[in-house]
PDB file of C-alpha atoms in Angstrom:
ATOM      1  CA  UNK A   1     -12.840-149.049  -3.856  1.00 54.00           C
ATOM      2  CA  UNK A   2     -13.110-150.968  -0.640  1.00 57.00           C
ATOM      3  CA  UNK A   3     -16.200-153.147  -0.700  1.00 56.00           C
ATOM      4  CA  UNK A   4     -17.676-151.595   2.415  1.00 62.00           C
ATOM      5  CA  UNK A   5     -18.076-148.160   0.831  1.00 84.00           C
ATOM      6  CA  UNK A   6     -20.721-149.451  -1.600  1.00 90.00           C
ATOM      7  CA  UNK A   7     -23.492-150.018   0.979  1.00 91.00           C
ATOM      8  CA  UNK A   8     -22.825-146.549   2.415  1.00 89.00           C
ATOM      9  CA  UNK A   9     -23.099-144.999  -1.045  1.00 91.00           C
ATOM     10  CA  UNK A  10     -26.300-146.924  -1.724  1.00 92.00           C
ATOM     11  CA  UNK A  11     -27.745-145.723   1.585  1.00 89.00           C
ATOM     12  CA  UNK A  12     -26.956-142.073   0.800  1.00 87.00           C
ATOM     13  CA  UNK A  13     -28.307-142.407  -2.719  1.00 90.00           C
ATOM     14  CA  UNK A  14     -31.522-144.023  -1.456  1.00 89.00           C
ATOM     15  CA  UNK A  15     -31.999-141.149   0.979  1.00 86.00           C
ATOM     16  CA  UNK A  16     -31.553-138.562  -1.755  1.00 87.00           C
ATOM     17  CA  UNK A  17     -33.858-140.475  -4.087  1.00 90.00           C
ATOM     18  CA  UNK A  18     -36.605-140.890  -1.465  1.00 87.00           C
ATOM     19  CA  UNK A  19     -36.443-137.181  -0.910  1.00 84.00           C
ATOM     20  CA  UNK A  20     -36.563-136.605  -4.684  1.00 89.00           C
ATOM     21  CA  UNK A  21     -39.761-138.656  -4.871  1.00 91.00           C
ATOM     22  CA  UNK A  22     -41.478-136.326  -2.395  1.00 87.00           C
ATOM     23  CA  UNK A  23     -40.023-133.245  -4.079  1.00 87.00           C
ATOM     24  CA  UNK A  24     -41.079-134.619  -7.478  1.00 92.00           C
ATOM     25  CA  UNK A  25     -44.605-135.094  -6.164  1.00 92.00           C
ATOM     26  CA  UNK A  26     -44.761-131.455  -5.111  1.00 89.00           C
ATOM     27  CA  UNK A  27     -43.447-130.453  -8.542  1.00 93.00           C
ATOM     28  CA  UNK A  28     -46.119-132.571 -10.247  1.00 95.00           C
ATOM     29  CA  UNK A  29     -48.893-131.010  -8.184  1.00 92.00           C
ATOM     30  CA  UNK A  30     -47.604-127.467  -8.744  1.00 91.00           C
ATOM     31  CA  UNK A  31     -47.180-128.081 -12.466  1.00 94.00           C
ATOM     32  CA  UNK A  32     -50.750-129.194 -13.119  1.00 94.00           C
ATOM     33  CA  UNK A  33     -51.937-126.370 -10.853  1.00 90.00           C
ATOM     34  CA  UNK A  34     -50.034-123.964 -13.132  1.00 90.00           C
ATOM     35  CA  UNK A  35     -51.998-125.132 -16.158  1.00 91.00           C
ATOM     36  CA  UNK A  36     -49.813-127.885 -17.606  1.00 94.00           C
ATOM     37  CA  UNK A  37     -51.245-131.307 -18.435  1.00 95.00           C
ATOM     38  CA  UNK A  38     -50.019-134.505 -16.793  1.00 96.00           C
ATOM     39  CA  UNK A  39     -48.199-135.406 -20.035  1.00 97.00           C
ATOM     40  CA  UNK A  40     -46.461-132.041 -20.288  1.00 97.00           C
ATOM     41  CA  UNK A  41     -45.445-132.365 -16.647  1.00 97.00           C
ATOM     42  CA  UNK A  42     -43.983-135.814 -17.317  1.00 98.00           C
ATOM     43  CA  UNK A  43     -42.011-134.629 -20.360  1.00 98.00           C
ATOM     44  CA  UNK A  44     -40.413-132.027 -18.100  1.00 98.00           C
ATOM     45  CA  UNK A  45     -39.376-134.569 -15.476  1.00 98.00           C
ATOM     46  CA  UNK A  46     -38.227-137.167 -18.026  1.00 98.00           C
ATOM     47  CA  UNK A  47     -36.396-134.928 -20.495  1.00 98.00           C
ATOM     48  CA  UNK A  48     -35.557-131.685 -18.691  1.00 97.00           C
ATOM     49  CA  UNK A  49     -34.810-133.539 -15.411  1.00 97.00           C
ATOM     50  CA  UNK A  50     -33.491-130.525 -13.501  1.00 94.00           C
ATOM     51  CA  UNK A  51     -35.571-129.255 -10.576  1.00 91.00           C
ATOM     52  CA  UNK A  52     -34.855-125.519 -10.665  1.00 91.00           C
ATOM     53  CA  UNK A  53     -35.446-125.238 -14.416  1.00 95.00           C
ATOM     54  CA  UNK A  54     -38.659-127.249 -14.161  1.00 96.00           C
ATOM     55  CA  UNK A  55     -40.069-125.113 -11.347  1.00 93.00           C
ATOM     56  CA  UNK A  56     -39.041-121.961 -13.229  1.00 92.00           C
ATOM     57  CA  UNK A  57     -40.813-123.023 -16.417  1.00 94.00           C
ATOM     58  CA  UNK A  58     -44.094-123.867 -14.708  1.00 93.00           C
ATOM     59  CA  UNK A  59     -43.770-120.783 -12.485  1.00 89.00           C
ATOM     60  CA  UNK A  60     -43.553-118.399 -15.439  1.00 88.00           C
ATOM     61  CA  UNK A  61     -46.349-120.187 -17.324  1.00 90.00           C
ATOM     62  CA  UNK A  62     -48.486-120.197 -14.164  1.00 86.00           C
ATOM     63  CA  UNK A  63     -48.033-116.464 -13.672  1.00 80.00           C
ATOM     64  CA  UNK A  64     -49.496-115.837 -17.108  1.00 78.00           C
ATOM     65  CA  UNK A  65     -46.349-115.703 -19.210  1.00 73.00           C
ATOM     66  CA  UNK A  66     -46.558-116.725 -22.843  1.00 74.00           C
ATOM     67  CA  UNK A  67     -45.126-120.227 -23.092  1.00 75.00           C
ATOM     68  CA  UNK A  68     -42.047-119.137 -24.989  1.00 81.00           C
ATOM     69  CA  UNK A  69     -41.200-116.431 -22.437  1.00 82.00           C
ATOM     70  CA  UNK A  70     -40.581-119.231 -19.952  1.00 89.00           C
ATOM     71  CA  UNK A  71     -38.023-121.033 -22.134  1.00 93.00           C
ATOM     72  CA  UNK A  72     -34.956-118.783 -21.732  1.00 92.00           C
ATOM     73  CA  UNK A  73     -35.431-118.706 -17.951  1.00 91.00           C
ATOM     74  CA  UNK A  74     -35.405-122.498 -17.748  1.00 94.00           C
ATOM     75  CA  UNK A  75     -32.387-122.676 -20.072  1.00 94.00           C
ATOM     76  CA  UNK A  76     -30.318-120.104 -18.185  1.00 91.00           C
ATOM     77  CA  UNK A  77     -30.979-121.960 -14.935  1.00 91.00           C
ATOM     78  CA  UNK A  78     -29.827-125.141 -16.693  1.00 92.00           C
ATOM     79  CA  UNK A  79     -26.477-123.624 -17.662  1.00 91.00           C
ATOM     80  CA  UNK A  80     -24.897-124.750 -14.387  1.00 89.00           C
ATOM     81  CA  UNK A  81     -25.383-128.385 -15.364  1.00 92.00           C
ATOM     82  CA  UNK A  82     -23.001-127.819 -18.289  1.00 92.00           C
ATOM     83  CA  UNK A  83     -20.306-126.758 -15.850  1.00 89.00           C
ATOM     84  CA  UNK A  84     -20.742-129.928 -13.801  1.00 91.00           C
ATOM     85  CA  UNK A  85     -19.378-131.638 -16.910  1.00 89.00           C
ATOM     86  CA  UNK A  86     -15.856-130.428 -16.073  1.00 85.00           C
ATOM     87  CA  UNK A  87     -15.320-132.480 -12.891  1.00 87.00           C
ATOM     88  CA  UNK A  88     -17.575-135.308 -14.085  1.00 91.00           C
ATOM     89  CA  UNK A  89     -15.801-136.024 -17.382  1.00 89.00           C
ATOM     90  CA  UNK A  90     -12.606-136.450 -15.364  1.00 87.00           C
ATOM     91  CA  UNK A  91     -14.297-138.714 -12.844  1.00 90.00           C
ATOM     92  CA  UNK A  92     -16.309-140.834 -15.239  1.00 91.00           C
ATOM     93  CA  UNK A  93     -13.586-141.504 -17.775  1.00 86.00           C
ATOM     94  CA  UNK A  94     -13.864-142.617 -21.361  1.00 81.00           C
ATOM     95  CA  UNK A  95     -16.099-145.632 -20.931  1.00 81.00           C
ATOM     96  CA  UNK A  96     -19.071-143.637 -19.640  1.00 83.00           C
ATOM     97  CA  UNK A  97     -18.627-141.117 -22.415  1.00 87.00           C
ATOM     98  CA  UNK A  98     -18.059-143.367 -25.399  1.00 86.00           C
ATOM     99  CA  UNK A  99     -20.661-143.311 -28.182  1.00 85.00           C
ATOM    100  CA  UNK A 100     -24.306-143.658 -27.153  1.00 89.00           C
ATOM    101  CA  UNK A 101     -23.414-144.029 -23.459  1.00 91.00           C
ATOM    102  CA  UNK A 102     -22.546-140.338 -23.436  1.00 93.00           C
ATOM    103  CA  UNK A 103     -26.204-139.554 -24.235  1.00 94.00           C
ATOM    104  CA  UNK A 104     -27.365-141.437 -21.125  1.00 94.00           C
ATOM    105  CA  UNK A 105     -24.572-140.111 -18.921  1.00 95.00           C
ATOM    106  CA  UNK A 106     -25.357-136.515 -19.878  1.00 96.00           C
ATOM    107  CA  UNK A 107     -28.970-136.777 -18.723  1.00 97.00           C
ATOM    108  CA  UNK A 108     -27.866-137.692 -15.196  1.00 97.00           C
ATOM    109  CA  UNK A 109     -25.576-134.656 -14.807  1.00 96.00           C
ATOM    110  CA  UNK A 110     -27.394-132.626 -12.122  1.00 94.00           C
ATOM    111  CA  UNK A 111     -26.728-131.045  -8.703  1.00 89.00           C
ATOM    112  CA  UNK A 112     -27.178-134.218  -6.669  1.00 89.00           C
ATOM    113  CA  UNK A 113     -25.156-136.646  -8.815  1.00 93.00           C
ATOM    114  CA  UNK A 114     -22.285-134.153  -9.077  1.00 92.00           C
ATOM    115  CA  UNK A 115     -22.276-133.566  -5.321  1.00 88.00           C
ATOM    116  CA  UNK A 116     -22.325-137.324  -4.614  1.00 89.00           C
ATOM    117  CA  UNK A 117     -19.528-138.056  -7.107  1.00 91.00           C
ATOM    118  CA  UNK A 118     -17.135-135.299  -6.033  1.00 88.00           C
ATOM    119  CA  UNK A 119     -17.903-136.129  -2.385  1.00 86.00           C
ATOM    120  CA  UNK A 120     -15.816-139.302  -2.618  1.00 86.00           C
ATOM    121  CA  UNK A 121     -12.056-139.634  -2.939  1.00 85.00           C
ATOM    122  CA  UNK A 122     -11.436-142.747  -4.973  1.00 90.00           C
ATOM    123  CA  UNK A 123     -12.359-143.013  -8.617  1.00 91.00           C
ATOM    124  CA  UNK A 124     -14.410-146.252  -8.417  1.00 92.00           C
ATOM    125  CA  UNK A 125     -16.407-144.909  -5.472  1.00 93.00           C
ATOM    126  CA  UNK A 126     -16.987-141.649  -7.324  1.00 93.00           C
ATOM    127  CA  UNK A 127     -18.266-143.472 -10.401  1.00 94.00           C
ATOM    128  CA  UNK A 128     -20.430-145.804  -8.344  1.00 95.00           C
ATOM    129  CA  UNK A 129     -21.913-142.820  -6.468  1.00 94.00           C
ATOM    130  CA  UNK A 130     -22.690-141.010  -9.731  1.00 96.00           C
ATOM    131  CA  UNK A 131     -24.475-143.947 -11.326  1.00 96.00           C
ATOM    132  CA  UNK A 132     -26.376-145.223  -8.292  1.00 96.00           C
ATOM    133  CA  UNK A 133     -27.565-141.734  -7.341  1.00 95.00           C
ATOM    134  CA  UNK A 134     -28.377-140.818 -10.945  1.00 96.00           C
ATOM    135  CA  UNK A 135     -30.416-143.912 -11.767  1.00 97.00           C
ATOM    136  CA  UNK A 136     -32.314-144.047  -8.440  1.00 96.00           C
ATOM    137  CA  UNK A 137     -33.019-140.337  -8.489  1.00 96.00           C
ATOM    138  CA  UNK A 138     -34.241-140.408 -12.091  1.00 97.00           C
ATOM    139  CA  UNK A 139     -36.653-143.256 -11.359  1.00 97.00           C
ATOM    140  CA  UNK A 140     -38.058-141.828  -8.123  1.00 96.00           C
ATOM    141  CA  UNK A 141     -38.199-138.207  -9.327  1.00 97.00           C
ATOM    142  CA  UNK A 142     -40.355-139.334 -12.234  1.00 98.00           C
ATOM    143  CA  UNK A 143     -42.492-141.681 -10.154  1.00 97.00           C
ATOM    144  CA  UNK A 144     -43.032-138.843  -7.673  1.00 96.00           C
ATOM    145  CA  UNK A 145     -43.880-136.387 -10.431  1.00 97.00           C
ATOM    146  CA  UNK A 146     -46.480-138.748 -11.894  1.00 97.00           C
ATOM    147  CA  UNK A 147     -48.110-139.302  -8.487  1.00 96.00           C
ATOM    148  CA  UNK A 148     -48.148-135.565  -7.779  1.00 94.00           C
ATOM    149  CA  UNK A 149     -49.479-134.631 -11.210  1.00 96.00           C
ATOM    150  CA  UNK A 150     -52.255-137.228 -11.155  1.00 95.00           C
ATOM    151  CA  UNK A 151     -53.106-136.403  -7.532  1.00 92.00           C
ATOM    152  CA  UNK A 152     -52.908-132.682  -8.255  1.00 86.00           C
ATOM    153  CA  UNK A 153     -55.350-133.032 -11.139  1.00 84.00           C
ATOM    154  CA  UNK A 154     -57.904-134.339  -8.656  1.00 82.00           C
ATOM    155  CA  UNK A 155     -57.601-131.245  -6.438  1.00 74.00           C
ATOM    156  CA  UNK A 156     -60.199-128.575  -7.120  1.00 68.00           C
ATOM    157  CA  UNK A 157     -58.584-125.186  -6.475  1.00 75.00           C
ATOM    158  CA  UNK A 158     -54.831-125.466  -5.831  1.00 74.00           C
ATOM    159  CA  UNK A 159     -54.828-122.134  -3.970  1.00 78.00           C
ATOM    160  CA  UNK A 160     -56.936-123.728  -1.210  1.00 81.00           C
ATOM    161  CA  UNK A 161     -54.022-126.018  -0.389  1.00 83.00           C
ATOM    162  CA  UNK A 162     -51.509-123.192  -0.657  1.00 86.00           C
ATOM    163  CA  UNK A 163     -49.763-124.873  -3.590  1.00 84.00           C
ATOM    164  CA  UNK A 164     -48.994-121.449  -5.084  1.00 85.00           C
ATOM    165  CA  UNK A 165     -46.832-120.718  -2.022  1.00 90.00           C
ATOM    166  CA  UNK A 166     -44.730-123.789  -2.812  1.00 87.00           C
ATOM    167  CA  UNK A 167     -43.173-122.190  -5.902  1.00 86.00           C
ATOM    168  CA  UNK A 168     -41.598-119.085  -4.306  1.00 91.00           C
ATOM    169  CA  UNK A 169     -40.668-121.185  -1.250  1.00 92.00           C
ATOM    170  CA  UNK A 170     -38.923-123.697  -3.533  1.00 87.00           C
ATOM    171  CA  UNK A 171     -36.995-120.934  -5.309  1.00 88.00           C
ATOM    172  CA  UNK A 172     -36.024-119.411  -1.981  1.00 92.00           C
ATOM    173  CA  UNK A 173     -34.809-122.755  -0.637  1.00 90.00           C
ATOM    174  CA  UNK A 174     -32.713-123.284  -3.777  1.00 85.00           C
ATOM    175  CA  UNK A 175     -31.330-119.753  -3.428  1.00 92.00           C
ATOM    176  CA  UNK A 176     -30.621-119.957   0.311  1.00 92.00           C
ATOM    177  CA  UNK A 177     -27.219-121.722   0.307  1.00 89.00           C
ATOM    178  CA  UNK A 178     -25.954-119.233  -2.283  1.00 88.00           C
ATOM    179  CA  UNK A 179     -26.608-116.299   0.042  1.00 93.00           C
ATOM    180  CA  UNK A 180     -23.692-117.186   2.317  1.00 92.00           C
ATOM    181  CA  UNK A 181     -21.292-114.843   0.527  1.00 92.00           C
ATOM    182  CA  UNK A 182     -21.681-111.057   0.409  1.00 92.00           C
ATOM    183  CA  UNK A 183     -21.454-111.225  -3.374  1.00 92.00           C
ATOM    184  CA  UNK A 184     -24.321-113.716  -3.466  1.00 93.00           C
ATOM    185  CA  UNK A 185     -26.465-111.473  -1.285  1.00 96.00           C
ATOM    186  CA  UNK A 186     -25.808-108.407  -3.472  1.00 95.00           C
ATOM    187  CA  UNK A 187     -26.560-110.278  -6.670  1.00 95.00           C
ATOM    188  CA  UNK A 188     -29.759-111.723  -5.175  1.00 97.00           C
ATOM    189  CA  UNK A 189     -30.887-108.304  -3.924  1.00 97.00           C
ATOM    190  CA  UNK A 190     -30.169-106.811  -7.341  1.00 97.00           C
ATOM    191  CA  UNK A 191     -32.060-109.606  -9.087  1.00 96.00           C
ATOM    192  CA  UNK A 192     -35.106-109.226  -6.856  1.00 97.00           C
ATOM    193  CA  UNK A 193     -35.127-105.432  -7.286  1.00 97.00           C
ATOM    194  CA  UNK A 194     -34.749-105.469 -11.085  1.00 97.00           C
ATOM    195  CA  UNK A 195     -37.444-108.116 -11.502  1.00 96.00           C
ATOM    196  CA  UNK A 196     -39.882-106.294  -9.195  1.00 96.00           C
ATOM    197  CA  UNK A 197     -39.443-102.927 -10.924  1.00 96.00           C
ATOM    198  CA  UNK A 198     -40.012-104.504 -14.337  1.00 96.00           C
ATOM    199  CA  UNK A 199     -43.207-106.443 -13.453  1.00 93.00           C
ATOM    200  CA  UNK A 200     -45.648-103.692 -14.542  1.00 93.00           C
ATOM    201  CA  UNK A 201     -43.481-102.574 -17.489  1.00 93.00           C
ATOM    202  CA  UNK A 202     -42.738-105.695 -19.549  1.00 88.00           C
ATOM    203  CA  UNK A 203     -44.529-108.955 -20.451  1.00 83.00           C
ATOM    204  CA  UNK A 204     -44.468-111.875 -17.969  1.00 81.00           C
ATOM    205  CA  UNK A 205     -41.245-113.862 -18.122  1.00 81.00           C
ATOM    206  CA  UNK A 206     -39.081-110.895 -19.107  1.00 87.00           C
ATOM    207  CA  UNK A 207     -38.481-109.527 -15.559  1.00 91.00           C
ATOM    208  CA  UNK A 208     -36.688-112.737 -14.596  1.00 90.00           C
ATOM    209  CA  UNK A 209     -34.596-112.755 -17.775  1.00 89.00           C
ATOM    210  CA  UNK A 210     -33.562-109.174 -17.111  1.00 93.00           C
ATOM    211  CA  UNK A 211     -31.742-110.347 -13.980  1.00 94.00           C
ATOM    212  CA  UNK A 212     -29.203-112.337 -16.033  1.00 91.00           C
ATOM    213  CA  UNK A 213     -27.010-109.299 -16.893  1.00 93.00           C
ATOM    214  CA  UNK A 214     -26.549-108.719 -13.144  1.00 94.00           C
ATOM    215  CA  UNK A 215     -24.877-112.118 -12.919  1.00 91.00           C
ATOM    216  CA  UNK A 216     -22.678-111.291 -15.903  1.00 91.00           C
ATOM    217  CA  UNK A 217     -21.554-107.991 -14.373  1.00 92.00           C
ATOM    218  CA  UNK A 218     -20.994-109.551 -10.937  1.00 90.00           C
ATOM    219  CA  UNK A 219     -19.071-112.434 -12.465  1.00 86.00           C
ATOM    220  CA  UNK A 220     -16.765-110.240 -14.515  1.00 86.00           C
ATOM    221  CA  UNK A 221     -16.084-107.240 -12.274  1.00 80.00           C
ATOM    222  CA  UNK A 222     -14.774-107.971  -8.768  1.00 58.00           C
ATOM    223  CA  UNK A 223     -12.173-110.620  -9.591  1.00 55.00           C
ATOM    224  CA  UNK A 224     -10.460-108.357 -12.113  1.00 45.00           C
ATOM    225  CA  UNK A 225     -10.196-105.560  -9.593  1.00 47.00           C
ATOM    226  CA  UNK A 226      -8.765-107.983  -7.070  1.00 45.00           C
ATOM    227  CA  UNK A 227      -5.981-109.101  -9.397  1.00 42.00           C
ATOM    228  CA  UNK A 228      -4.870-105.560 -10.169  1.00 39.00           C
TER     229      UNK A 228
ATOM    230  CA  UNK B   1     -52.221-125.520 -25.149  1.00 58.00           C
ATOM    231  CA  UNK B   2     -49.933-125.861 -28.184  1.00 86.00           C
ATOM    232  CA  UNK B   3     -47.992-122.876 -26.921  1.00 89.00           C
ATOM    233  CA  UNK B   4     -47.228-124.690 -23.671  1.00 93.00           C
ATOM    234  CA  UNK B   5     -46.208-127.853 -25.545  1.00 95.00           C
ATOM    235  CA  UNK B   6     -43.706-125.889 -27.651  1.00 94.00           C
ATOM    236  CA  UNK B   7     -42.239-124.318 -24.502  1.00 95.00           C
ATOM    237  CA  UNK B   8     -42.052-127.691 -22.723  1.00 96.00           C
ATOM    238  CA  UNK B   9     -40.324-129.462 -25.612  1.00 96.00           C
ATOM    239  CA  UNK B  10     -37.932-126.636 -26.557  1.00 96.00           C
ATOM    240  CA  UNK B  11     -36.868-125.952 -22.954  1.00 97.00           C
ATOM    241  CA  UNK B  12     -36.534-129.668 -22.125  1.00 97.00           C
ATOM    242  CA  UNK B  13     -34.411-130.478 -25.176  1.00 97.00           C
ATOM    243  CA  UNK B  14     -32.382-127.307 -24.583  1.00 97.00           C
ATOM    244  CA  UNK B  15     -31.671-128.232 -20.957  1.00 97.00           C
ATOM    245  CA  UNK B  16     -30.603-131.713 -22.068  1.00 97.00           C
ATOM    246  CA  UNK B  17     -28.286-130.266 -24.725  1.00 97.00           C
ATOM    247  CA  UNK B  18     -26.651-128.072 -22.064  1.00 96.00           C
ATOM    248  CA  UNK B  19     -25.834-131.197 -20.049  1.00 96.00           C
ATOM    249  CA  UNK B  20     -24.569-132.932 -23.176  1.00 96.00           C
ATOM    250  CA  UNK B  21     -22.401-129.928 -24.037  1.00 94.00           C
ATOM    251  CA  UNK B  22     -20.898-130.075 -20.550  1.00 92.00           C
ATOM    252  CA  UNK B  23     -19.620-133.621 -21.024  1.00 93.00           C
ATOM    253  CA  UNK B  24     -18.634-133.019 -24.667  1.00 91.00           C
ATOM    254  CA  UNK B  25     -16.913-129.628 -24.849  1.00 87.00           C
ATOM    255  CA  UNK B  26     -13.165-129.438 -24.213  1.00 82.00           C
ATOM    256  CA  UNK B  27     -12.726-128.523 -20.525  1.00 76.00           C
ATOM    257  CA  UNK B  28     -10.670-125.441 -21.462  1.00 80.00           C
ATOM    258  CA  UNK B  29     -13.842-123.674 -22.635  1.00 77.00           C
ATOM    259  CA  UNK B  30     -15.714-124.232 -19.366  1.00 80.00           C
ATOM    260  CA  UNK B  31     -12.745-123.897 -17.031  1.00 80.00           C
ATOM    261  CA  UNK B  32     -12.177-120.213 -17.741  1.00 82.00           C
ATOM    262  CA  UNK B  33     -12.419-118.375 -14.451  1.00 84.00           C
ATOM    263  CA  UNK B  34     -14.723-115.544 -15.559  1.00 83.00           C
ATOM    264  CA  UNK B  35     -17.041-117.964 -17.371  1.00 83.00           C
ATOM    265  CA  UNK B  36     -17.337-120.066 -14.218  1.00 84.00           C
ATOM    266  CA  UNK B  37     -18.069-117.042 -12.058  1.00 86.00           C
ATOM    267  CA  UNK B  38     -20.818-115.780 -14.346  1.00 87.00           C
ATOM    268  CA  UNK B  39     -22.299-119.276 -14.419  1.00 85.00           C
ATOM    269  CA  UNK B  40     -22.215-119.455 -10.621  1.00 85.00           C
ATOM    270  CA  UNK B  41     -23.991-116.105 -10.273  1.00 90.00           C
ATOM    271  CA  UNK B  42     -26.693-116.772 -12.908  1.00 89.00           C
ATOM    272  CA  UNK B  43     -28.894-118.924 -10.666  1.00 88.00           C
ATOM    273  CA  UNK B  44     -28.482-116.463  -7.786  1.00 93.00           C
ATOM    274  CA  UNK B  45     -29.797-113.482  -9.765  1.00 94.00           C
ATOM    275  CA  UNK B  46     -32.514-115.482 -11.502  1.00 91.00           C
ATOM    276  CA  UNK B  47     -33.813-117.375  -8.466  1.00 92.00           C
ATOM    277  CA  UNK B  48     -34.064-114.066  -6.577  1.00 95.00           C
ATOM    278  CA  UNK B  49     -35.913-112.585  -9.566  1.00 94.00           C
ATOM    279  CA  UNK B  50     -38.250-115.586  -9.618  1.00 91.00           C
ATOM    280  CA  UNK B  51     -39.042-115.214  -5.899  1.00 94.00           C
ATOM    281  CA  UNK B  52     -39.843-111.522  -6.449  1.00 95.00           C
ATOM    282  CA  UNK B  53     -42.087-112.223  -9.447  1.00 92.00           C
ATOM    283  CA  UNK B  54     -43.947-115.009  -7.633  1.00 90.00           C
ATOM    284  CA  UNK B  55     -44.597-112.664  -4.710  1.00 94.00           C
ATOM    285  CA  UNK B  56     -45.285-109.325  -6.369  1.00 94.00           C
ATOM    286  CA  UNK B  57     -46.704-110.099  -9.824  1.00 89.00           C
ATOM    287  CA  UNK B  58     -50.482-109.753  -9.810  1.00 85.00           C
ATOM    288  CA  UNK B  59     -51.425-110.455 -13.459  1.00 79.00           C
ATOM    289  CA  UNK B  60     -48.881-108.002 -14.840  1.00 82.00           C
ATOM    290  CA  UNK B  61     -49.294-105.330 -12.174  1.00 88.00           C
ATOM    291  CA  UNK B  62     -47.535-104.952  -8.832  1.00 93.00           C
ATOM    292  CA  UNK B  63     -49.601-106.602  -6.138  1.00 92.00           C
ATOM    293  CA  UNK B  64     -49.225-108.648  -3.016  1.00 92.00           C
ATOM    294  CA  UNK B  65     -51.260-111.453  -1.504  1.00 92.00           C
ATOM    295  CA  UNK B  66     -50.439-111.165   2.194  1.00 94.00           C
ATOM    296  CA  UNK B  67     -51.392-114.782   2.846  1.00 94.00           C
ATOM    297  CA  UNK B  68     -48.906-115.877   0.188  1.00 94.00           C
ATOM    298  CA  UNK B  69     -46.245-113.608   1.685  1.00 96.00           C
ATOM    299  CA  UNK B  70     -46.933-115.011   5.166  1.00 97.00           C
ATOM    300  CA  UNK B  71     -46.517-118.540   3.794  1.00 96.00           C
ATOM    301  CA  UNK B  72     -43.163-117.716   2.229  1.00 96.00           C
ATOM    302  CA  UNK B  73     -42.100-115.903   5.429  1.00 97.00           C
ATOM    303  CA  UNK B  74     -42.884-119.096   7.350  1.00 97.00           C
ATOM    304  CA  UNK B  75     -40.676-120.896   4.826  1.00 96.00           C
ATOM    305  CA  UNK B  76     -37.863-118.449   5.619  1.00 96.00           C
ATOM    306  CA  UNK B  77     -38.239-119.262   9.323  1.00 97.00           C
ATOM    307  CA  UNK B  78     -37.925-122.949   8.448  1.00 96.00           C
ATOM    308  CA  UNK B  79     -34.781-122.150   6.442  1.00 95.00           C
ATOM    309  CA  UNK B  80     -33.317-120.218   9.369  1.00 96.00           C
ATOM    310  CA  UNK B  81     -34.020-123.260  11.545  1.00 96.00           C
ATOM    311  CA  UNK B  82     -31.998-125.301   9.014  1.00 92.00           C
ATOM    312  CA  UNK B  83     -34.946-127.428   7.966  1.00 90.00           C
ATOM    313  CA  UNK B  84     -34.775-129.497   4.798  1.00 84.00           C
ATOM    314  CA  UNK B  85     -36.009-128.305   1.420  1.00 81.00           C
ATOM    315  CA  UNK B  86     -39.165-130.373   1.685  1.00 84.00           C
ATOM    316  CA  UNK B  87     -40.087-129.088   5.139  1.00 90.00           C
ATOM    317  CA  UNK B  88     -39.627-125.514   3.892  1.00 92.00           C
ATOM    318  CA  UNK B  89     -42.059-125.788   0.983  1.00 89.00           C
ATOM    319  CA  UNK B  90     -44.617-127.755   2.993  1.00 91.00           C
ATOM    320  CA  UNK B  91     -44.527-125.208   5.844  1.00 95.00           C
ATOM    321  CA  UNK B  92     -45.018-122.412   3.286  1.00 95.00           C
ATOM    322  CA  UNK B  93     -47.968-124.149   1.618  1.00 93.00           C
ATOM    323  CA  UNK B  94     -49.591-125.140   4.916  1.00 95.00           C
ATOM    324  CA  UNK B  95     -49.301-121.610   6.332  1.00 96.00           C
ATOM    325  CA  UNK B  96     -50.851-120.051   3.228  1.00 95.00           C
ATOM    326  CA  UNK B  97     -53.610-122.682   3.131  1.00 94.00           C
ATOM    327  CA  UNK B  98     -54.391-122.152   6.811  1.00 95.00           C
ATOM    328  CA  UNK B  99     -54.594-118.361   6.439  1.00 95.00           C
ATOM    329  CA  UNK B 100     -56.834-118.749   3.373  1.00 92.00           C
ATOM    330  CA  UNK B 101     -59.139-121.054   5.309  1.00 92.00           C
ATOM    331  CA  UNK B 102     -59.361-118.556   8.178  1.00 91.00           C
ATOM    332  CA  UNK B 103     -59.808-115.345   6.207  1.00 83.00           C
TER     333      UNK B 103
END
């Protein structure tokens, strides 16, 4: 890697991490508003460390779902992180994956670190981008979460500040880039319809889970037809 | 309270294990085309379902808080204007808070 690419990578990573601090703060505030304690909120940011899954878990709990109903939703949203392992194991090489280092590396495998790593061409730059982004983001996401959770605990009624609107807006913003394809729009429309219809019929948490088969069908069908 | 703790710990450890599996499994398992496509569509279906539930679930019945809907609609406008994630959720919260203060 040429030496001058390191400052640029650090600048990008710092930008992402600063943003993560603010996003983490909103997560912390929403989480305590949904009925979780500051400690529970921190366990989510430290151990789960994956924004969409974290928002999903507190969203389902906040809407009155039994705690366990929220678990499969968070897990299914976390499945994509497993697939980031494919490009990242190639990029990171054996040293980052040997023995106990693998346990640390794995925790940093998320949307942002993957995007930063695959966004560079040379191996050393890719590795540097992964580690700098991962470590900075982890620190600031958790610092932000703590500030938001502690601050949020001091707020009387979260609805007054419109914090409940943050959750669907966050989901929508995460969904938005995936609506560029027609397939994405159909799957999203199907998911919204199925979940809405099921709200009065099944316990909280289940309507969201029931959308997963739509993804399975969409993922398996069209490509096979196209190859015939 | 205990119920929430169990959910927090189980889901957190589970999400971590998914990441660990990703950097541990042989790539051939995860590189299968159909597996990748299902995985890519999972968040699309589920995030859309989550938006719907947040908007239309009123304690287990269908219901709608118009001030909440207006807030999320303002968020959509921000998305259409290509605003960042943070701007979108703050616009949504501020709009809902403002409407609640007025009505």
